[in-house]
Coordinates of C-alpha atoms in Angstrom, one line a residue:
M1259 CA 0.0 0.0 0.0
I1260 CA 2.8 2.4 0.9
Q1261 CA 4.7 1.5 -2.3
R1262 CA 1.6 2.2 -4.4
S1263 CA 1.1 5.6 -2.7
F1264 CA 4.8 6.4 -3.1
K1265 CA 4.6 5.8 -6.9
A1266 CA 1.4 7.8 -7.2
A1267 CA 2.9 10.8 -5.4
G1268 CA 6.1 10.7 -7.5
L1269 CA 4.1 10.5 -10.7
A1270 CA 2.1 13.5 -9.6
V1271 CA 5.2 15.6 -8.8
G1272 CA 6.8 14.7 -12.1
T1273 CA 3.7 15.7 -14.0
L1274 CA 3.4 19.0 -12.2
V1275 CA 7.1 19.8 -12.7
F1276 CA 6.9 19.3 -16.4
A1277 CA 3.6 21.1 -16.6
T1278 CA 4.8 24.2 -14.7
P1279 CA 6.0 26.3 -17.7
A1280 CA 2.7 25.7 -19.5
V1281 CA 0.7 26.5 -16.4
A1282 CA 2.7 29.6 -15.7
Q1283 CA 1.7 30.9 -19.1
G1284 CA -1.9 30.3 -18.2
T1285 CA -4.1 32.2 -16.0
Q1286 CA -3.5 30.0 -12.9
D1287 CA -1.8 31.5 -9.9
S1288 CA 1.9 30.4 -9.9
E1289 CA 2.2 30.8 -6.2
A1290 CA -0.7 28.5 -5.6
M1291 CA 0.8 26.0 -7.9
Q1292 CA 4.1 26.1 -6.1
R1293 CA 2.4 25.5 -2.8
Q1294 CA 0.8 22.3 -4.3
I1295 CA 4.2 21.1 -5.6
D1296 CA 5.8 21.7 -2.1
A1297 CA 2.9 19.8 -0.5
L1298 CA 3.4 16.9 -2.8
R1299 CA 7.2 16.8 -2.2
A1300 CA 6.5 16.7 1.5
E1301 CA 4.1 13.8 1.1
V1302 CA 6.8 12.0 -1.0
Q1303 CA 9.3 12.5 1.8
R1304 CA 6.9 11.2 4.4
L1305 CA 6.2 8.1 2.4
Q1306 CA 9.9 7.5 1.9
E1307 CA 10.5 7.7 5.6
Q1308 CA 7.8 5.0 6.1
V1309 CA 9.4 2.8 3.6
D1310 CA 12.8 3.2 5.3
E1311 CA 11.3 2.3 8.7
R1312 CA 9.7 -1.0 7.4
P1313 CA 12.8 -3.3 7.8
A1314 CA 13.2 -2.2 11.4
K1315 CA 9.5 -2.7 12.1
R1316 CA 9.6 -6.2 10.5
Q1317 CA 12.6 -7.0 12.7
D1318 CA 10.8 -5.9 15.8
D1319 CA 7.8 -8.1 14.8
D1320 CA 10.1 -11.1 14.3
V1321 CA 11.6 -10.5 17.8
S1322 CA 8.2 -10.3 19.3
T1323 CA 7.1 -13.5 17.6
R1324 CA 10.2 -15.3 18.8
E1325 CA 9.8 -14.1 22.4
L1326 CA 6.1 -15.3 22.3
A1327 CA 7.2 -18.7 21.0
E1328 CA 9.8 -19.0 23.7
E1329 CA 7.3 -18.1 26.4
N1330 CA 5.0 -20.8 25.2
S1331 CA 7.6 -23.4 24.3
A1332 CA 6.6 -25.8 27.1
V1333 CA 3.0 -25.8 25.8
L1334 CA 4.1 -26.3 22.3
D1335 CA 6.4 -29.2 23.3
T1336 CA 3.6 -30.8 25.2
I1337 CA 1.3 -30.6 22.1
R1338 CA 4.0 -32.0 19.8
S1339 CA 4.8 -34.9 22.2
T1340 CA 1.2 -35.9 22.9
Q1341 CA 0.1 -39.2 21.2
F1342 CA -3.4 -40.5 20.9
N1343 CA -4.0 -44.2 20.6
G1344 CA -7.0 -46.5 20.7
Q1345 CA -8.5 -49.9 20.0
L1346 CA -11.8 -51.2 18.7
E1347 CA -12.6 -54.8 19.2
F1348 CA -15.4 -57.3 18.5
G1349 CA -15.7 -60.9 19.8
S1350 CA -17.3 -64.2 18.9
V1351 CA -17.7 -66.9 21.5
F1352 CA -18.9 -70.5 21.4
N1353 CA -19.2 -72.3 24.8
D1354 CA -19.6 -76.0 24.7
W1355 CA -21.9 -76.0 27.8
S1356 CA -24.4 -73.5 26.3
E1357 CA -27.5 -74.9 24.6
R1358 CA -28.1 -71.6 22.9
D1359 CA -24.6 -71.6 21.4
K1360 CA -25.1 -75.1 20.1
E1361 CA -28.3 -74.0 18.4
T1362 CA -27.0 -70.7 17.1
A1363 CA -23.2 -71.6 16.6
G1364 CA -22.2 -68.9 19.1
D1365 CA -22.7 -65.2 19.1
L1366 CA -20.9 -62.1 17.9
D1367 CA -20.8 -59.0 20.2
F1368 CA -19.1 -55.7 20.7
G1369 CA -15.9 -56.2 22.7
K1370 CA -14.4 -53.0 23.8
F1371 CA -13.3 -49.5 22.7
N1372 CA -10.2 -48.0 24.2
L1373 CA -9.0 -44.4 24.0
G1374 CA -5.5 -43.5 25.4
V1375 CA -3.2 -40.5 25.6
T1376 CA 0.5 -40.5 26.4
G1377 CA 3.0 -37.7 26.3
G1378 CA 5.2 -35.3 28.3
T1379 CA 7.7 -32.5 28.1
G1380 CA 11.1 -32.5 29.6
K1381 CA 11.1 -34.6 32.8
F1382 CA 7.3 -34.6 33.0
N1383 CA 5.2 -37.4 31.4
Y1384 CA 1.7 -38.8 31.7
S1385 CA -0.5 -41.6 30.4
F1386 CA -4.1 -42.6 30.7
Q1387 CA -6.5 -45.1 29.0
Y1388 CA -10.3 -45.1 29.2
R1389 CA -12.2 -48.2 28.2
F1390 CA -15.8 -48.7 27.0
Y1391 CA -17.5 -52.1 27.3
D1392 CA -21.1 -53.2 26.7
G1393 CA -23.0 -51.5 29.6
Y1394 CA -20.1 -50.1 31.6
N1395 CA -16.9 -48.1 31.3
F1396 CA -13.9 -47.2 33.5
L1397 CA -10.4 -45.7 33.6
Q1398 CA -8.0 -48.6 33.0
H1399 CA -5.0 -46.5 34.1
G1400 CA -4.2 -42.8 34.5
W1401 CA -1.0 -41.3 36.0
L1402 CA 1.2 -38.3 36.1
G1403 CA 5.0 -39.0 36.0
Y1404 CA 8.3 -37.2 36.7
D1405 CA 11.8 -38.4 35.8
V1406 CA 13.8 -37.6 38.9
T1407 CA 17.0 -38.8 37.4
E1408 CA 18.1 -40.8 34.4
N1409 CA 17.4 -44.0 36.3
D1410 CA 14.6 -43.0 38.6
S1411 CA 11.0 -42.0 37.9
V1412 CA 7.8 -41.4 40.0
K1413 CA 4.2 -42.0 39.0
L1414 CA 1.1 -40.7 40.8
G1415 CA -2.4 -41.9 40.1
L1416 CA -3.9 -45.2 39.0
V1417 CA -0.7 -47.1 38.3
Q1418 CA 0.2 -50.7 37.7
T1419 CA 1.1 -52.7 40.8
P1420 CA 4.8 -53.8 40.8
F1421 CA 4.1 -57.5 41.3
G1422 CA 5.0 -60.8 39.5
N1423 CA 5.9 -61.0 35.8
M1424 CA 5.3 -57.6 34.1
D1425 CA 3.5 -56.3 32.2
Y1426 CA 0.7 -58.9 32.1
G1427 CA 2.0 -62.1 33.6
Y1428 CA 0.8 -64.1 30.6
L1429 CA 1.4 -64.3 26.9
G1430 CA -2.1 -64.9 25.3
W1431 CA -5.4 -63.1 25.1
Y1432 CA -7.5 -64.6 27.9
G1433 CA -5.1 -64.5 30.9
T1434 CA -4.2 -66.8 33.8
L1435 CA -5.7 -67.5 37.2
P1436 CA -3.2 -65.2 39.0
Y1437 CA -4.3 -62.4 36.7
I1438 CA -8.0 -63.2 37.1
A1439 CA -7.5 -63.4 40.9
G1440 CA -6.0 -59.8 40.9
F1441 CA -2.3 -60.5 41.4
N1442 CA -0.8 -59.8 37.9
D1443 CA -1.5 -56.7 35.8
N1444 CA -3.5 -54.9 38.5
Q1445 CA -4.0 -51.1 38.6
N1446 CA -4.1 -49.5 42.1
A1447 CA -4.5 -45.9 43.2
G1448 CA -1.3 -44.4 44.8
I1449 CA 2.3 -43.5 44.1
K1450 CA 5.1 -45.7 42.6
W1451 CA 8.9 -45.2 42.4
D1452 CA 10.8 -47.1 39.6
H1453 CA 14.6 -47.5 39.5
S1454 CA 16.4 -49.1 36.6
Q1455 CA 20.2 -49.4 36.4
G1456 CA 22.0 -52.0 34.4
A1457 CA 20.5 -55.4 34.8
W1458 CA 18.6 -54.4 38.0
D1459 CA 15.0 -53.1 38.1
T1460 CA 13.4 -52.1 41.4
S1461 CA 10.0 -50.7 42.2
L1462 CA 8.4 -49.5 45.5
A1463 CA 4.8 -48.3 45.8
F1464 CA 2.2 -47.1 48.3
F1465 CA -1.4 -47.5 47.4
K1466 CA -4.0 -45.6 49.3
S1467 CA -6.8 -47.6 47.7
D1468 CA -7.0 -50.7 45.6
Q1469 CA -9.3 -49.0 43.1
L1470 CA -11.2 -45.7 42.5
G1471 CA -14.3 -46.5 44.5
D1472 CA -15.9 -49.6 46.0
G1473 CA -17.6 -51.0 42.9
N1474 CA -16.6 -53.8 40.5
E1475 CA -16.4 -51.8 37.2
H1476 CA -12.7 -51.7 36.9
Y1477 CA -9.8 -53.5 35.2
G1478 CA -7.9 -55.4 37.8
A1479 CA -9.7 -57.7 40.2
N1480 CA -9.7 -56.7 43.9
P1481 CA -11.9 -57.3 47.0
I1482 CA -15.2 -55.3 46.6
G1483 CA -16.3 -53.0 49.4
S1484 CA -19.9 -52.9 48.1
S1485 CA -20.2 -56.7 47.9
A1486 CA -22.0 -59.0 50.4
Q1487 CA -18.7 -59.8 52.1
G1488 CA -17.6 -56.2 52.0
N1489 CA -13.8 -56.1 52.1
S1490 CA -11.6 -53.4 50.6
K1491 CA -7.8 -53.2 50.3
E1492 CA -6.5 -49.9 51.9
N1493 CA -3.0 -48.5 52.6
Q1494 CA -1.0 -51.2 50.8
L1495 CA 2.7 -51.4 50.4
A1496 CA 4.3 -53.2 47.4
G1497 CA 7.8 -53.9 46.2
R1498 CA 9.5 -55.7 43.3
V1499 CA 13.1 -56.4 42.5
A1500 CA 14.3 -58.0 39.2
Y1501 CA 17.6 -59.0 37.7
T1502 CA 18.0 -59.7 33.9
F1503 CA 20.7 -62.2 32.8
G1504 CA 22.0 -61.6 29.2
Q1505 CA 20.7 -58.0 29.1
G1506 CA 21.3 -56.4 25.7
T1507 CA 21.3 -59.8 23.9
D1508 CA 18.5 -61.7 22.1
A1509 CA 18.5 -64.3 24.9
T1510 CA 17.5 -62.7 28.2
T1511 CA 16.2 -64.3 31.5
E1512 CA 14.7 -62.1 34.1
I1513 CA 14.3 -63.4 37.7
N1514 CA 12.0 -61.3 39.9
F1515 CA 10.7 -61.3 43.4
S1516 CA 7.7 -59.2 44.6
A1517 CA 5.5 -58.8 47.7
K1518 CA 2.5 -56.7 48.6
G1519 CA 0.4 -56.3 51.7
G1520 CA -1.6 -54.0 54.0
Q1521 CA -4.9 -53.2 55.5
L1522 CA -8.1 -55.1 54.7
Y1523 CA -11.0 -53.0 55.8
N1524 CA -14.5 -54.4 56.0
T1525 CA -17.3 -51.9 55.1
H1526 CA -19.9 -53.9 57.0
T1527 CA -18.2 -54.6 60.3
G1528 CA -16.1 -51.4 60.4
E1529 CA -13.1 -53.5 61.4
S1530 CA -9.8 -54.2 59.7
G1531 CA -7.9 -57.3 59.0
D1532 CA -4.8 -57.7 56.8
N1533 CA -3.6 -59.3 53.6
W1534 CA -0.3 -60.2 52.0
Q1535 CA 1.0 -61.8 48.8
A1536 CA 4.4 -62.8 47.4
A1537 CA 5.6 -64.1 44.1
L1538 CA 8.7 -65.5 42.4
G1539 CA 8.7 -65.1 38.7
L1540 CA 10.8 -65.9 35.6
S1541 CA 10.4 -64.0 32.3
G1542 CA 12.5 -65.2 29.3
H1543 CA 13.0 -63.9 25.7
Y1544 CA 15.0 -66.2 23.4
G1545 CA 14.9 -65.0 19.9
N1546 CA 11.4 -65.6 18.7
W1547 CA 10.5 -67.6 21.8
M1548 CA 9.1 -66.2 25.1
T1549 CA 8.4 -67.9 28.4
R1550 CA 6.7 -67.0 31.7
F1551 CA 6.7 -68.9 35.0
Q1552 CA 5.3 -67.7 38.3
A1553 CA 4.6 -69.1 41.8
T1554 CA 2.4 -67.0 44.0
T1555 CA 1.4 -67.4 47.7
Y1556 CA -1.1 -65.2 49.5
E1557 CA -3.5 -64.9 52.4
Y1558 CA -6.5 -62.7 53.3
N1559 CA -7.2 -62.4 57.0
A1560 CA -10.5 -60.6 56.9
E1561 CA -12.9 -59.3 59.6
N1562 CA -16.0 -60.5 57.8
P1563 CA -19.6 -60.2 58.9
D1564 CA -21.1 -63.5 60.2
E1565 CA -21.4 -66.1 57.4
S1566 CA -25.2 -66.3 58.1
V1567 CA -25.5 -62.6 57.4
S1568 CA -23.3 -62.3 54.3
G1569 CA -24.0 -65.8 52.9
I1570 CA -20.3 -66.0 52.0
S1571 CA -17.8 -68.5 53.5
D1572 CA -14.9 -67.2 55.5
N1573 CA -12.7 -69.6 53.5
V1574 CA -13.2 -67.4 50.3
M1575 CA -12.6 -63.8 49.3
Q1576 CA -15.2 -62.1 47.3
I1577 CA -13.5 -60.1 44.5
G1578 CA -14.7 -58.4 41.3
A1579 CA -13.7 -56.8 38.0
F1580 CA -15.3 -56.0 34.6
G1581 CA -18.8 -55.5 36.2
F1582 CA -19.2 -58.7 38.2
N1583 CA -18.1 -60.5 41.4
Y1584 CA -16.7 -64.0 42.0
L1585 CA -14.9 -66.0 44.7
I1586 CA -11.3 -67.1 45.1
P1587 CA -9.7 -69.1 48.0
A1588 CA -8.9 -66.8 50.9
E1589 CA -5.6 -68.5 51.3
G1590 CA -3.5 -70.6 48.8
E1591 CA -0.9 -70.9 46.2
M1592 CA -1.1 -70.2 42.4
Y1593 CA 1.2 -71.4 39.7
S1594 CA 1.3 -70.4 36.0
A1595 CA 3.4 -71.3 33.0
S1596 CA 3.4 -69.7 29.5
L1597 CA 5.1 -70.3 26.2
A1598 CA 4.9 -68.3 23.0
Y1599 CA 6.5 -68.1 19.5
S1600 CA 6.4 -65.0 17.2
M1601 CA 6.9 -65.5 13.5
D1602 CA 7.1 -62.7 10.9
V1603 CA 5.6 -63.6 7.5
D1604 CA 5.0 -61.9 4.2
W1605 CA 1.5 -63.2 3.2
G1606 CA 0.0 -60.2 1.5
P1607 CA -1.3 -57.9 4.3
V1608 CA -0.4 -60.5 7.0
E1609 CA 2.8 -59.5 8.8
N1610 CA 3.0 -61.7 11.9
L1611 CA 1.7 -65.0 13.4
Y1612 CA 1.9 -65.4 17.1
F1613 CA 1.3 -68.7 18.9
Y1614 CA 0.9 -69.1 22.6
N1615 CA -0.2 -71.3 25.5
D1616 CA -1.0 -70.2 29.1
F1617 CA -1.6 -72.7 31.9
S1618 CA -2.4 -72.0 35.5
V1619 CA -3.7 -73.8 38.6
I1620 CA -4.8 -72.8 42.2
D1621 CA -4.0 -74.9 45.3
P1622 CA -6.4 -73.7 48.1
S1623 CA -5.2 -74.1 51.7
Q1624 CA -8.7 -74.7 52.9
D1625 CA -12.0 -76.0 51.6
Y1626 CA -13.1 -74.0 48.6
A1627 CA -15.9 -73.8 46.2
A1628 CA -16.4 -71.2 43.4
T1629 CA -20.2 -71.4 43.8
N1630 CA -22.7 -71.7 46.6
G1631 CA -21.1 -68.8 48.5
G1632 CA -17.8 -70.7 48.7
F1633 CA -19.2 -73.5 50.9
G1634 CA -18.0 -76.9 49.7
D1635 CA -14.8 -78.6 48.7
Q1636 CA -14.0 -78.7 45.0
A1637 CA -10.9 -79.9 43.2
D1638 CA -8.1 -77.4 42.4
P1639 CA -9.2 -74.9 39.7
M1640 CA -7.3 -75.1 36.4
L1641 CA -7.2 -73.0 33.3
N1642 CA -5.5 -73.3 29.9
D1643 CA -5.6 -70.9 27.0
L1644 CA -4.2 -72.2 23.6
G1645 CA -4.3 -69.7 20.8
M1646 CA -2.9 -67.7 17.9
K1647 CA -2.8 -64.1 16.9
V1648 CA -2.7 -62.8 13.3
T1649 CA -1.6 -59.3 12.7
A1650 CA -2.0 -57.3 9.4
G1651 CA -1.1 -53.7 9.7
P1652 CA -3.5 -52.1 12.2
Y1653 CA -5.8 -55.1 12.1
Y1654 CA -5.5 -58.1 14.3
A1655 CA -7.4 -61.3 15.2
W1656 CA -7.0 -63.6 18.3
F1657 CA -8.2 -67.2 18.1
D1658 CA -8.4 -69.0 21.5
I1659 CA -9.4 -72.4 22.8
V1660 CA -10.0 -71.7 26.5
T1661 CA -10.5 -74.8 28.7
N1662 CA -11.1 -74.8 32.5
K1663 CA -11.9 -77.3 35.2
N1664 CA -13.6 -76.0 38.4
G1665 CA -12.9 -72.5 37.3
L1666 CA -13.5 -69.4 39.5
N1667 CA -17.1 -69.0 38.1
Y1668 CA -15.5 -66.2 36.2
F1669 CA -16.0 -68.2 33.0
G1670 CA -19.7 -68.9 33.4
S1671 CA -19.0 -72.6 32.9
P1672 CA -20.2 -75.4 35.2
V1673 CA -18.1 -76.1 38.3
D1674 CA -18.6 -79.9 38.2
G1675 CA -15.2 -81.4 38.1
D1676 CA -15.2 -81.8 34.3
W1677 CA -13.2 -79.9 31.7
H1678 CA -15.2 -77.3 29.7
T1679 CA -14.2 -75.4 26.6
S1680 CA -14.9 -72.0 25.2
F1681 CA -13.9 -71.2 21.5
Q1682 CA -13.3 -67.5 21.2
T1683 CA -12.4 -65.1 18.3
H1684 CA -11.6 -61.5 18.9
F1685 CA -10.7 -59.1 16.1
G1686 CA -10.3 -55.4 15.7
L1687 CA -7.9 -52.6 15.0
T1688 CA -5.5 -50.4 16.9
F1689 CA -4.7 -46.8 16.0

């Protein structure tokens, strides 16, 4: 705009200068004409000064922009480092004990939808995942973290309990009895410190509560304060130490020991008992092969309401997850063993085939039954999951043959001393 005005004023001055002799010969007042010429020259000078000032102004604008960017660099770094991820899954199940499944060849249902966010800036980091199921939803995990040093970090919120083989304790889709009982891959509300140096990994944690609330709509299984038995884990301490042999190679063996325990508050009696659990685990990676072994011992010493009031045996602990409650022995040992093999392929869109088997068993210390309020004496619960996962880009499919004998009634199958099988297919995508 200034350049166009400058050119127009210059053109006007030039025209008047060349026109001056002719004008002087006319009847126009020469003095008035001179005043106009002087005014135009003054305007040209003013416009020239504005043009000369533009580089300096542009530089000032650039400095202001840079200062604004520096002031908001932390916000910009956070936005750039934030990653969104999710999962959509459907499932098909055929249970050999279901007359309906025999008539309809099973059923296809919505499985779950997960939405997660991870990120951070500098030494600060965060992560959360929210899950939606058919009829209920919950926060799977959610924490704020800070890297104290290169080897030490702290997380506050709903964080994974440092216990047993991490991250899941199993290698397939369905899980093992220690996971279903709430010992592996459990998320509790509190603060956790992680230290990693060389082949050693150490974690310590304090959990104010086992979950966010007393209900059963959450991920990891825990005693349910709103249940008929009414127990809730409070003020728990947990610790885990692990050493990895062959670290940095394609053949590693991690040996880990972990323990957890604390207050067991009963919402009905208002009294507190205690609980403890300990595990020795092995986690191996040998090329394309993976293994998991874990031995867990535990005990719940609860101050329950009278059995005639609750309808629940003192020999069992009423726990819950994923919207329903079930019973585990109040005291016992659990053993699990897993083996898996991962094979990359080039079959059109198919990139990987993953084969696995998870086996687990519970040895109760007292009489135990998964049904009838826990009154009875059934044989040791057993669970096996044999399966394969197929991956094609963002798409995947799990194929499982899940068998159990005297299961925890988590499966919906009969508890009659016989083996029962569930054929399951779960497919979806990750993003």
